[in-house]
Short mmCIF file of C-alpha atoms and ligand atoms in Angstrom, two decimals:
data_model
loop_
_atom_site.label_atom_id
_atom_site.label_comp_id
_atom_site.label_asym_id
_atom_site.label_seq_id
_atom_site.Cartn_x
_atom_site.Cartn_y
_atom_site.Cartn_z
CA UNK A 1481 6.02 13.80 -4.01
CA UNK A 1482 4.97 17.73 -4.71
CA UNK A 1483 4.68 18.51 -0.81
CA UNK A 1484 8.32 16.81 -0.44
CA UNK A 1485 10.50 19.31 -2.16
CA UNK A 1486 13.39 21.84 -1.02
CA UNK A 1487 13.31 25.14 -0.08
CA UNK A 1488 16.46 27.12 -0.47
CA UNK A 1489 18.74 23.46 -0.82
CA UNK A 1490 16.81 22.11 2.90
CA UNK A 1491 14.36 19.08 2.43
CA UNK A 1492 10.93 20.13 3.35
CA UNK A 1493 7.79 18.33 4.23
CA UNK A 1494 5.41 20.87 3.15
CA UNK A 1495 6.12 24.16 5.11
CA UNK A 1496 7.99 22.20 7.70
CA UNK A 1497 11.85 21.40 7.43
CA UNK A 1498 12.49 17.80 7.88
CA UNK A 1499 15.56 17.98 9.61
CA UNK A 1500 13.95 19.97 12.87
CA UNK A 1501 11.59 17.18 13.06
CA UNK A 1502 13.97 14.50 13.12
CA UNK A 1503 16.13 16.20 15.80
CA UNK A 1504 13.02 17.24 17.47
CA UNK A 1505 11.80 13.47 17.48
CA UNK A 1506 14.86 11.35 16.62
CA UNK A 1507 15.22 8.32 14.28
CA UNK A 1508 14.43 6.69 12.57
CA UNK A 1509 11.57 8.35 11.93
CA UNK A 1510 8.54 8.40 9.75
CA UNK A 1511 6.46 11.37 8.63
CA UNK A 1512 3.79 11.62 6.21
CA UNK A 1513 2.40 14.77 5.19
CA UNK A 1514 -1.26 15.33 5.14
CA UNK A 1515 -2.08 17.51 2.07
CA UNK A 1516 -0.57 15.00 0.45
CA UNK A 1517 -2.42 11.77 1.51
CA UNK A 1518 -5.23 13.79 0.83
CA UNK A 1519 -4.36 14.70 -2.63
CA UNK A 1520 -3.66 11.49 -3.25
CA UNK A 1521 -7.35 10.17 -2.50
CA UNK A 1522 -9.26 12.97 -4.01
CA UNK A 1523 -6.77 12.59 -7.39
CA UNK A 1524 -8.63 8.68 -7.41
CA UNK A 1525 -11.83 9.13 -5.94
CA UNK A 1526 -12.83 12.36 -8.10
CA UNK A 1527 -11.76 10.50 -11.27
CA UNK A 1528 -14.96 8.70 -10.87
CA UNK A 1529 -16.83 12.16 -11.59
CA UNK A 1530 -20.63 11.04 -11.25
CA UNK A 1531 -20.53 7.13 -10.67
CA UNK A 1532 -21.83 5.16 -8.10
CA UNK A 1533 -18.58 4.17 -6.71
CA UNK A 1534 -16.88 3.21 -2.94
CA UNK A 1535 -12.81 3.66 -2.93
CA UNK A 1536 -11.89 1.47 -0.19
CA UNK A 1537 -8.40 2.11 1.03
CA UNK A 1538 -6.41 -1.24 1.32
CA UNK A 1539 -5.30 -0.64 5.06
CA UNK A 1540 -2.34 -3.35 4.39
CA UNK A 1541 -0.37 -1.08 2.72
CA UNK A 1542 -0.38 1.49 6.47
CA UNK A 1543 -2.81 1.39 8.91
CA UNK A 1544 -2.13 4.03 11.35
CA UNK A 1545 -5.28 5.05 13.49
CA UNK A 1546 -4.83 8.84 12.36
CA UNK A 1547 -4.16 8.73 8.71
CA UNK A 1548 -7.28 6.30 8.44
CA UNK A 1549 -9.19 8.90 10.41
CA UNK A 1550 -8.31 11.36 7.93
CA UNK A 1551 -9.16 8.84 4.47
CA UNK A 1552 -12.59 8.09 6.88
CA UNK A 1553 -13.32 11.58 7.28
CA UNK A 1554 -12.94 12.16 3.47
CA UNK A 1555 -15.25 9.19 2.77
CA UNK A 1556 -13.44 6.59 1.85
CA UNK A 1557 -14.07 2.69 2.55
CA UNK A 1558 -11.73 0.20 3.71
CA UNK A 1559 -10.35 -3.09 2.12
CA UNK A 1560 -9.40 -4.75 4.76
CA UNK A 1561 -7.78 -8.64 5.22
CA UNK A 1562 -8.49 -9.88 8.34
CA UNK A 1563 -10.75 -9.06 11.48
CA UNK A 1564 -7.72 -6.51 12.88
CA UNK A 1565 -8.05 -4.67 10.41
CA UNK A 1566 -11.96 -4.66 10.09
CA UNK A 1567 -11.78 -3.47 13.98
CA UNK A 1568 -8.97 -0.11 13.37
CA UNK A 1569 -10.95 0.74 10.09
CA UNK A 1570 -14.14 0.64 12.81
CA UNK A 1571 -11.88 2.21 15.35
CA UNK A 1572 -11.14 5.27 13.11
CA UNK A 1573 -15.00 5.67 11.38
CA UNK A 1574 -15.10 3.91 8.24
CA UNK A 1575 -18.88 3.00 7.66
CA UNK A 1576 -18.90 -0.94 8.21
CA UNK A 1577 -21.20 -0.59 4.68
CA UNK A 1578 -17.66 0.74 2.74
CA UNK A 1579 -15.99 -2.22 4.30
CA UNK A 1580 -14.62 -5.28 2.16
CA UNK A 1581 -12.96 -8.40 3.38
CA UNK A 1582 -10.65 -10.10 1.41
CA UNK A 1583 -8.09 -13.46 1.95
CA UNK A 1584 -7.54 -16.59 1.00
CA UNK A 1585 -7.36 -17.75 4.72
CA UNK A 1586 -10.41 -16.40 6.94
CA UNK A 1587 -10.62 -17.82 10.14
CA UNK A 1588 -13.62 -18.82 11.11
CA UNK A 1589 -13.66 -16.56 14.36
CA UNK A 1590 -13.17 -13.48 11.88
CA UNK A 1591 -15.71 -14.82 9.40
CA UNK A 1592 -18.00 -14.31 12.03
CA UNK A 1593 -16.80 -11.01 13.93
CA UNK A 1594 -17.26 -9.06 10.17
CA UNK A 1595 -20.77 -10.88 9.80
CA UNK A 1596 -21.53 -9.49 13.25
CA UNK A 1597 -20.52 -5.93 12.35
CA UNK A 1598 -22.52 -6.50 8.68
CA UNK A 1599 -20.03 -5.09 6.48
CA UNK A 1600 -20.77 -4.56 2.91
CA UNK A 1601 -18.86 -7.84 1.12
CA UNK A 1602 -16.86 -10.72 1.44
CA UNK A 1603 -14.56 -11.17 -1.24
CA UNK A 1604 -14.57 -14.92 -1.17
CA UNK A 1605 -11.70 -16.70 -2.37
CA UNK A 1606 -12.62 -20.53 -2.75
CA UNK A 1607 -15.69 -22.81 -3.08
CA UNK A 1608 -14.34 -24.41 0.86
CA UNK A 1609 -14.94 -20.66 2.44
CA UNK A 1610 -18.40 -20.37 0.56
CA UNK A 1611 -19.78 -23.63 2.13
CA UNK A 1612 -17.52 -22.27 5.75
CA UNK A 1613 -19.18 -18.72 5.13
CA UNK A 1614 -22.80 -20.03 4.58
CA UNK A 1615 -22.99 -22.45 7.84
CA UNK A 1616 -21.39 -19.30 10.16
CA UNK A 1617 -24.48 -16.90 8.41
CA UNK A 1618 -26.90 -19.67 8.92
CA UNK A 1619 -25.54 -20.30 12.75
CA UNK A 1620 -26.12 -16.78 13.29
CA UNK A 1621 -29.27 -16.04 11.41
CA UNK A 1622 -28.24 -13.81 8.62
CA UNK A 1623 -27.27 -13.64 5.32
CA UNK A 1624 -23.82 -12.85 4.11
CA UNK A 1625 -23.54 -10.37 1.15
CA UNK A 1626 -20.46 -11.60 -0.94
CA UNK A 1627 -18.07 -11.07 -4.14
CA UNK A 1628 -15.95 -13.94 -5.73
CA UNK A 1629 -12.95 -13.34 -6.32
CA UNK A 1630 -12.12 -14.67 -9.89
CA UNK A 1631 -8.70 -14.80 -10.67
CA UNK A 1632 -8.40 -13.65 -14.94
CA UNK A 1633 -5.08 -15.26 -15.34
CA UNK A 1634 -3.66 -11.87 -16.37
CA UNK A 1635 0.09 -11.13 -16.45
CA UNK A 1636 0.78 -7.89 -14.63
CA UNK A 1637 4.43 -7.73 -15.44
CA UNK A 1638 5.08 -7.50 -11.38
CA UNK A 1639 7.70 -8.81 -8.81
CA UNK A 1640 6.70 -12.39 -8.51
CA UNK A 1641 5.84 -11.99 -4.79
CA UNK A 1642 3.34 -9.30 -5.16
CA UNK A 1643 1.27 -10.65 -8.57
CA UNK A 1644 -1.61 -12.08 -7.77
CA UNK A 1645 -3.51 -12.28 -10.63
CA UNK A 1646 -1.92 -15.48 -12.19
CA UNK A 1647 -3.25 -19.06 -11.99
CA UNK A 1648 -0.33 -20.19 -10.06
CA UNK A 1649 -0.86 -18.12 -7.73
CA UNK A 1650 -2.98 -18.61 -4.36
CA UNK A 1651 -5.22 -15.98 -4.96
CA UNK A 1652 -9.01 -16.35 -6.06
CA UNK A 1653 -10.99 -18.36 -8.00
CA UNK A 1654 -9.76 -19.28 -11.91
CA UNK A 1655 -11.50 -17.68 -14.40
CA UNK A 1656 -12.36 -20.78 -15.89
CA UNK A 1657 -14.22 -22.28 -13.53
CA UNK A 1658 -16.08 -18.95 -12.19
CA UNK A 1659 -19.61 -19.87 -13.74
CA UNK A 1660 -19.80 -23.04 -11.71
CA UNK A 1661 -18.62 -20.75 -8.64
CA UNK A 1662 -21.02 -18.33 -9.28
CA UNK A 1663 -23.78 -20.95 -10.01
CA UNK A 1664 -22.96 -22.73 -6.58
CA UNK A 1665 -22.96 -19.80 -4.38
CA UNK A 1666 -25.98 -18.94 -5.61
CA UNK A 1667 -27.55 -22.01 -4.55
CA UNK A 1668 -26.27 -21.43 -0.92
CA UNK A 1669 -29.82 -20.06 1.37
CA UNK A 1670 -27.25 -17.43 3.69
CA UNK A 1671 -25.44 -16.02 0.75
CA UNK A 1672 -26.43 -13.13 -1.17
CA UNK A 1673 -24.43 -13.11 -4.15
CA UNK A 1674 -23.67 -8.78 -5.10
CA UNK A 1675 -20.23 -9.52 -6.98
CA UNK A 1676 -17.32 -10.17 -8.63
CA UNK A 1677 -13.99 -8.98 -7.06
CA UNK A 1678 -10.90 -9.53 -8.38
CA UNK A 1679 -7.22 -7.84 -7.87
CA UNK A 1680 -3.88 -8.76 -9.92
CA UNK A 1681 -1.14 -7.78 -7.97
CA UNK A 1682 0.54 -4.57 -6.94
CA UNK A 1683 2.73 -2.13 -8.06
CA UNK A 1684 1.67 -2.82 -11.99
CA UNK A 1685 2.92 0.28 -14.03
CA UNK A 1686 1.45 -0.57 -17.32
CA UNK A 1687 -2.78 -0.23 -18.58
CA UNK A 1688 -3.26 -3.00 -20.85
CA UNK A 1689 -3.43 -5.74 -17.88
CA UNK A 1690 -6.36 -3.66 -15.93
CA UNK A 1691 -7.65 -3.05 -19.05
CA UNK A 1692 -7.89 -6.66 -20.10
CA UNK A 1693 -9.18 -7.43 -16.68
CA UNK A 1694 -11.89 -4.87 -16.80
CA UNK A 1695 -13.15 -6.50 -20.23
CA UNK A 1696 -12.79 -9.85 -18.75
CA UNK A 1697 -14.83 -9.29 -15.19
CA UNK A 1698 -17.16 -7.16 -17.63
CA UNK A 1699 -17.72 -10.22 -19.93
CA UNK A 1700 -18.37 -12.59 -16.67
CA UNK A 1701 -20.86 -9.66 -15.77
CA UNK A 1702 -22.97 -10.37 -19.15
CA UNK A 1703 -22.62 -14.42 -19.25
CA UNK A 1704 -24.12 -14.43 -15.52
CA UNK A 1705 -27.00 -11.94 -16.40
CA UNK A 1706 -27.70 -14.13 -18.68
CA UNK A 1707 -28.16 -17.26 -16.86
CA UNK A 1708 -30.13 -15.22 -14.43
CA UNK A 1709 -27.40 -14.15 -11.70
CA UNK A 1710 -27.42 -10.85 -11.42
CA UNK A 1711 -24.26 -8.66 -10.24
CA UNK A 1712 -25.02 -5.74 -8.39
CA UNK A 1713 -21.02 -4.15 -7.99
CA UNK A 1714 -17.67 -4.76 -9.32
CA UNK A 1715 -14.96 -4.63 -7.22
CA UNK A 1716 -11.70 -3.86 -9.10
CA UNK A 1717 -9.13 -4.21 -5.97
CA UNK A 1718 -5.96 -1.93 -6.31
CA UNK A 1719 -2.58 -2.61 -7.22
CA UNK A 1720 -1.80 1.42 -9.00
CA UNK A 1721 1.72 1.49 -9.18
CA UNK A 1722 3.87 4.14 -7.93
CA UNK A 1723 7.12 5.81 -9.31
CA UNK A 1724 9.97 5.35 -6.94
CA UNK A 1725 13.10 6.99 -9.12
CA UNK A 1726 13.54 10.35 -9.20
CA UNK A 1727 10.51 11.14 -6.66
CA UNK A 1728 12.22 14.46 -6.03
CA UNK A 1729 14.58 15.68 -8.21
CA UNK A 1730 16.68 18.77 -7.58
CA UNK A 1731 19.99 19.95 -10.25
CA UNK A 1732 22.31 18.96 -6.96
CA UNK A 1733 20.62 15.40 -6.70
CA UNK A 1734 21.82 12.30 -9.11
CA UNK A 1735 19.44 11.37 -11.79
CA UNK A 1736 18.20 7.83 -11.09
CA UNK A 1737 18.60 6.07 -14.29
CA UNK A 1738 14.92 4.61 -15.30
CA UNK A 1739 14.52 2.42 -18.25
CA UNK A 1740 11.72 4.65 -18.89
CA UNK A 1741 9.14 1.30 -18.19
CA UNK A 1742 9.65 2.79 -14.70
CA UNK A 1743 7.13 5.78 -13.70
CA UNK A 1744 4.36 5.45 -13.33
CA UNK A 1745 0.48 6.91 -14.60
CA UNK A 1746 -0.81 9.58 -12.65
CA UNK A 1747 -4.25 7.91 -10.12
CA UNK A 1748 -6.42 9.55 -12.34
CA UNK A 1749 -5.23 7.94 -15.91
CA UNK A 1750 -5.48 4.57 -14.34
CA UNK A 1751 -9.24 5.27 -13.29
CA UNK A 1752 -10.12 6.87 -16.88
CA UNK A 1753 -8.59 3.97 -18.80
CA UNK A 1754 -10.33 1.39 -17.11
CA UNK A 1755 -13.50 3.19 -16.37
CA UNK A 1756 -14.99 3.43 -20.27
CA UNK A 1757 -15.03 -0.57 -19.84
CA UNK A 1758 -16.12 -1.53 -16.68
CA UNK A 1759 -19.66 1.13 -17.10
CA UNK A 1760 -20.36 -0.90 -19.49
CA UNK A 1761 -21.53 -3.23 -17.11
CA UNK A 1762 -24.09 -1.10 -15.17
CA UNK A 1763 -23.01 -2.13 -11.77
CA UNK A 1764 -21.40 0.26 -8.72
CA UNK A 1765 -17.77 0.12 -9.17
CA UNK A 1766 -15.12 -0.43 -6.14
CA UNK A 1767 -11.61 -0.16 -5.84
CA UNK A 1768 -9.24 -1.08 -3.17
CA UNK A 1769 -5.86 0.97 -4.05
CA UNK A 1770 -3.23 1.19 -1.39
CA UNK A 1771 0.06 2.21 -2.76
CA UNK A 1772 -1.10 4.72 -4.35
CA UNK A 1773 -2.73 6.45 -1.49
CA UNK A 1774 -0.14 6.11 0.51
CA UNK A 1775 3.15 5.52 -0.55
CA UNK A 1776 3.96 9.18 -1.80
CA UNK A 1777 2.99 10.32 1.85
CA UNK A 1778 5.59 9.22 3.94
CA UNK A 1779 9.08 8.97 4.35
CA UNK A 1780 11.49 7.19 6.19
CA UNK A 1781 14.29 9.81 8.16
CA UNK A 1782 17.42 8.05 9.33
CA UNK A 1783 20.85 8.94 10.58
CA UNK A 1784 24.39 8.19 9.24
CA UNK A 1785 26.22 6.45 12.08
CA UNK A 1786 29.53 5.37 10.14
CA UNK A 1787 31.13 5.11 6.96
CA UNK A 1788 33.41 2.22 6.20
CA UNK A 1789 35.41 1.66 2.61
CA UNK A 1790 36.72 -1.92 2.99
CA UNK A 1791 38.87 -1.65 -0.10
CA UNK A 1792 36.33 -2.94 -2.74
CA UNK A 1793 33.29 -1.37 -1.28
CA UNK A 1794 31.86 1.80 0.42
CA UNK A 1795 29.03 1.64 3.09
CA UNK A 1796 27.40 4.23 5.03
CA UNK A 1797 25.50 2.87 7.99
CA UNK A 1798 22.36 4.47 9.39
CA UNK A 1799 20.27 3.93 11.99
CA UNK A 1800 17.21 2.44 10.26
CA UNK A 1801 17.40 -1.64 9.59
CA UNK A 1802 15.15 -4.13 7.73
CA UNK A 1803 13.15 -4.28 10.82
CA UNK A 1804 11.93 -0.55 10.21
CA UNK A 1805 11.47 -0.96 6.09
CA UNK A 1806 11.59 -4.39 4.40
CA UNK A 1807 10.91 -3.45 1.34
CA UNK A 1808 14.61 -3.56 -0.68
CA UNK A 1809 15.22 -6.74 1.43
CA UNK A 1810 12.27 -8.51 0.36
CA UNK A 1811 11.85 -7.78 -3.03
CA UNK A 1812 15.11 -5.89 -3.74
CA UNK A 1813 12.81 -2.67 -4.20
CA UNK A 1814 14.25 1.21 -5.07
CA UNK A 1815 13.50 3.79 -2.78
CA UNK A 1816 15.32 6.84 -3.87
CA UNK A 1817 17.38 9.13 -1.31
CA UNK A 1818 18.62 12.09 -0.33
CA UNK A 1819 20.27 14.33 1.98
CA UNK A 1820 18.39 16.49 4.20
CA UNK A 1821 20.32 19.20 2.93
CA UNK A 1822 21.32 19.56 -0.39
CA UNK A 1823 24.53 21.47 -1.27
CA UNK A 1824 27.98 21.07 -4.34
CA UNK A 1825 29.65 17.93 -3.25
CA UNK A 1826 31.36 14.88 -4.45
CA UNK A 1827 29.20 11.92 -4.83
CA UNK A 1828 30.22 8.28 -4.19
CA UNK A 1829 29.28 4.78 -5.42
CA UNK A 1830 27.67 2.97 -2.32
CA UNK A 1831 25.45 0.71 0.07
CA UNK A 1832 23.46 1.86 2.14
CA UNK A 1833 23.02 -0.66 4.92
CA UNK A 1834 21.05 -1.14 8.56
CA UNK A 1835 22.39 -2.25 11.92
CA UNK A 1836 21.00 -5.67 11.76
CA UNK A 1837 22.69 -8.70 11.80
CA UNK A 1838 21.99 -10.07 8.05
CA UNK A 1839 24.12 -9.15 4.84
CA UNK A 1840 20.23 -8.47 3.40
CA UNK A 1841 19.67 -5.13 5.89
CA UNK A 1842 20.28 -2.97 3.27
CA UNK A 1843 18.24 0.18 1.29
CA UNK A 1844 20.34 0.65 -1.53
CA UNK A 1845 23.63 -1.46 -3.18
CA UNK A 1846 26.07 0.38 -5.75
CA UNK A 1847 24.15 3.88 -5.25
CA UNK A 1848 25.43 6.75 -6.35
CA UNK A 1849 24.98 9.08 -3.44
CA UNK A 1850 26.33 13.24 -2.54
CA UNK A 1851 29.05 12.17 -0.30
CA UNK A 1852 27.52 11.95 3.27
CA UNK A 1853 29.15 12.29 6.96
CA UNK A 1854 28.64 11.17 10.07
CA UNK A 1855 25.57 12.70 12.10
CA UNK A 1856 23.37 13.49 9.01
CA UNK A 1857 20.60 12.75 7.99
CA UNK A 1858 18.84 10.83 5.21
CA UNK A 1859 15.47 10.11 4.29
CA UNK A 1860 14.62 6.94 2.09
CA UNK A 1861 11.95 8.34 -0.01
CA UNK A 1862 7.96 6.86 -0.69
CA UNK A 1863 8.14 5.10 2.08
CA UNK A 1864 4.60 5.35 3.32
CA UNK A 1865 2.84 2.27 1.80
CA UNK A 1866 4.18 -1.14 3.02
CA UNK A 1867 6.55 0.42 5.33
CA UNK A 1868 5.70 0.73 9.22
CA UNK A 1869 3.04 -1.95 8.86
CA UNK A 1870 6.22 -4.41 7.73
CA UNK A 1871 8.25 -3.14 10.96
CA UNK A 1872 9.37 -6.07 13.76
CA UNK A 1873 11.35 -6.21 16.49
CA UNK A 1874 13.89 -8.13 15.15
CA UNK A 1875 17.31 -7.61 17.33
CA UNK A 1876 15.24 -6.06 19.66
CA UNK A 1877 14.95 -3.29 17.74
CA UNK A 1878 12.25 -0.63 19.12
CA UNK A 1879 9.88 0.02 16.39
CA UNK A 1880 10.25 3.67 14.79
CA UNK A 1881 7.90 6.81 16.12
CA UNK A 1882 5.69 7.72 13.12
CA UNK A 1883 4.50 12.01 12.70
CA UNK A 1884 2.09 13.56 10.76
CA UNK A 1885 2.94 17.30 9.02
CA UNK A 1886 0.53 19.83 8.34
CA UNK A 1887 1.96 22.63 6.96
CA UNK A 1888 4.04 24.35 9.69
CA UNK A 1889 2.39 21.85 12.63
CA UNK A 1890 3.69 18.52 13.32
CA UNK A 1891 2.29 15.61 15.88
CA UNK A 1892 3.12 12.60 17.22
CA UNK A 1893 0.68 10.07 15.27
CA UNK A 1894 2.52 6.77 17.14
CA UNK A 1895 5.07 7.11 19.64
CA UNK A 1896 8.23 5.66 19.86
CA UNK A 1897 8.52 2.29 20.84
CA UNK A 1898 10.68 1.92 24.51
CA UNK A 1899 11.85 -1.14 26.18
CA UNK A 1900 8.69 -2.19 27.68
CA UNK A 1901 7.11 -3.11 23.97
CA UNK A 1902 9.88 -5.33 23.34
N1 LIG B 2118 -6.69 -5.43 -2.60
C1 LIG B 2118 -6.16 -6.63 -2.35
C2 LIG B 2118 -7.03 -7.80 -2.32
C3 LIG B 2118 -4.77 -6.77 -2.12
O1 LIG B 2118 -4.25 -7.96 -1.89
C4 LIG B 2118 -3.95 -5.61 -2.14
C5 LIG B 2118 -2.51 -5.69 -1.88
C6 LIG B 2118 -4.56 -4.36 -2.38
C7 LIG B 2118 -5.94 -4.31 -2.62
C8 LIG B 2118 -3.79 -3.06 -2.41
O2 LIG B 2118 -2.85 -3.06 -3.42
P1 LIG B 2118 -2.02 -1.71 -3.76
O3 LIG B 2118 -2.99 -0.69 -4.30
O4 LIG B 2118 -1.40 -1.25 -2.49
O5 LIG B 2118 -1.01 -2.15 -4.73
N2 LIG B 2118 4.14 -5.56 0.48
C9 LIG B 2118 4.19 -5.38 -0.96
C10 LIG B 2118 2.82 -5.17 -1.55
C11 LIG B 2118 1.84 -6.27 -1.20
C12 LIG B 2118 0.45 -6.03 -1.78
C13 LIG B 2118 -0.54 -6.98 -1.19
N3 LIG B 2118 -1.89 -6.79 -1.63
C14 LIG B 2118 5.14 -4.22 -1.28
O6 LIG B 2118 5.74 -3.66 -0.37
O7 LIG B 2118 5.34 -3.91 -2.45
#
């Protein structure tokens, strides 16, 4: 997080100290920074140096109108799962012809609304939504340019809930029956077959399983030339995993421990280790990474409302929940954090917990943390990817005001959420 870092012991967000903002514009609060969302991007898309390639951001992971405005502006596409997100990627001026739609579940109504707007590819997940996808083009007199989306069967040593890339799970079509696929949709008179997609899960920290997926959509490249189906792109999807421990380390801050299996490649190693394999295949290369566009970008700034000890544990409340950031609750994920300010203090073993009304509201158990009092401040770090787009009302909570820093400036990029949106 190099434009997260302190300046004489007080957290800054590039030239801009955090804690201003957040009493400025109250919490819980997010705010990205914009050098580096756009460092970010140009680390990936550069590392491409010379080859026909689209990197479509994966608006999932945040899709706030002005931070896609800034990726659209920089020329990046969109990977997008379902017609709401085709329309904000539209909204903010991504060329429809960078635009990919993936899911296993297209409605038919959004099938048709992305034909209408003639998007570059549908990354079709199942033989039922090629026949569905060919009778909507037909209806509508045109032909829908597509990818399958094989599924290689590849472990990516992920949480459970976010690997995709294994046959038991939902996603794509299995490796082992992609010729027939292939074969079949080519048969279809409103398809136009351009290419294989595919996308193993998120957050994977190690090479060897994009590696082995690049030689295995490679190899599918080859058997279909030579049966006569030729493949035009590759789509590689995303899934670049992100370090979450120790994203800013200072002498006054705990070390996180790490088993070392923990931190991840820089955006540009997992590009170079994959590319030397998939140009092999002669075909325009895509990628759909979200995380690792976004996630370093933003941060989540909350207040300490209480501390309690109730004999066998310490908690120190803030104003944040599980509504705001899901992540630890769903998948018991890290986020590191730290004080606002950082000064010689004691440090305590503790939870860090939300408001809500479930034992799960929590962003940290047994964390060793500087000791913390009432009225300050936090901010639960890389918490840009996976984090506002997750946010609900639940309680009745009002969902958190998001703002964007860039350098000294800082603006309002969502407002807070009043009574009226509940
Ligand atoms: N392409 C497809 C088809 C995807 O399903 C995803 C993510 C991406 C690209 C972007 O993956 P990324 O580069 O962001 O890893 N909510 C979870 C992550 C869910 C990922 C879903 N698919 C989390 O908070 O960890």
């Amino acid at each position: 997080m190099t434009h997260f870092h302190y300046k004489e012991n007080i957290l800054h967000c590039e030239d801009s100290p955090v804690q201003e903002i957040a009493e400025e514009f109250g919490t819980p609060l997010y705010l990205y920074s914009k050098q580096q969302l756009l460092d970010n991007f140009r680390s990936i898309d550069g590392a491409f140096a010379g080859i026909d390639h689209v990197t479509c951001y994966a608006l999932k992971a945040n899709s706030n109108h002005s931070l896609l405005k800034l990726l659209a502006e920089e020329g990046a596409g969109a990977d997008a799962v379902s017609s709401g997100e085709i329309h904000l990627a539209l909204k903010a001026g991504f060329d429809p012809t960078k635009i990919t739609f993936a899911g296993v579940g297209k409605r038919d109504d959004e099938i048709e609304y992305a034909l209408k707007k003639n998007i570059f590819s549908f990354n079709v997940e199942s033989q039922q939504e090629l026949d569905v996808l060919n009778a909507i083009a037909g209806r509508l007199g045109t032909k829908a340019r597509i990818a399958l989306r094989i599924n290689p069967d590849i472990d990516a040593s992920t949480h459970p809930y976010i690997s995709t890339g294994l046959k038991t799970n939902k996603f794509g079509i299995d490796i082992s029956y992609a010729m027939i696929a292939f074969k079949y949709a080519s048969s279809l008179p409103n398809l136009q077959v351009d290419g294989i997609h595919t996308h193993i899960g998120s957050q994977i920290l190690k090479l060897e399983p994009f590696m082995q997926t690049a030689q295995t959509v490679v190899n599918l490249v080859k058997e279909l030339k030579s049966i006569g189906i030729d493949i035009h792109h590759i789509d590689f999807g995303g899934g670049f995993g992100v370090t979450y421990k120790n994203a800013i380390k200072h002498p006054l801050l705990p070390v996180e421990e790490t088993n070392g299996a923990e931190e991840a490649p820089a955006n540009d190693i997992f590009i170079s280790s994959v590319l030397p394999i998939l140009k092999t295949a002669g075909c325009k290369l895509v990628i759909e990474p979200g995380r690792s566009i976004i996630a370093n970008t933003g941060i989540l700034v909350t207040k300490v409302l209480y501390m309690k000890d109730n004999g066998v544990k310490k908690f120190v409340i803030v104003d944040a929940g599980m509504n705001d950031l899901l992540r630890p609750s769903l998948y018991n994920a890290y986020h590191q954090i730290v004080p606002l300010t950082v000064q010689q203090r004691e440090s305590d073993t503790v939870d860090v917990v939300g408001p809500v009304c479930e034992t799960g509201d929590f962003f940290a158990r047994d964390r060793e943390l500087p000791t913390v009092e009432r009225g300050e401040y936090l901010a639960v770090l890389t918490a840009g990817a996976y984090g506002i787009v997750n946010a609900s009302h639940y309680n009745a909570r009002l969902r958190p005001a998001e703002v964007l820093v860039n350098g000294v400036k800082v603006r309002v990029i969502r407002e807070r959420e009043t009574f009226d949106d509940l």
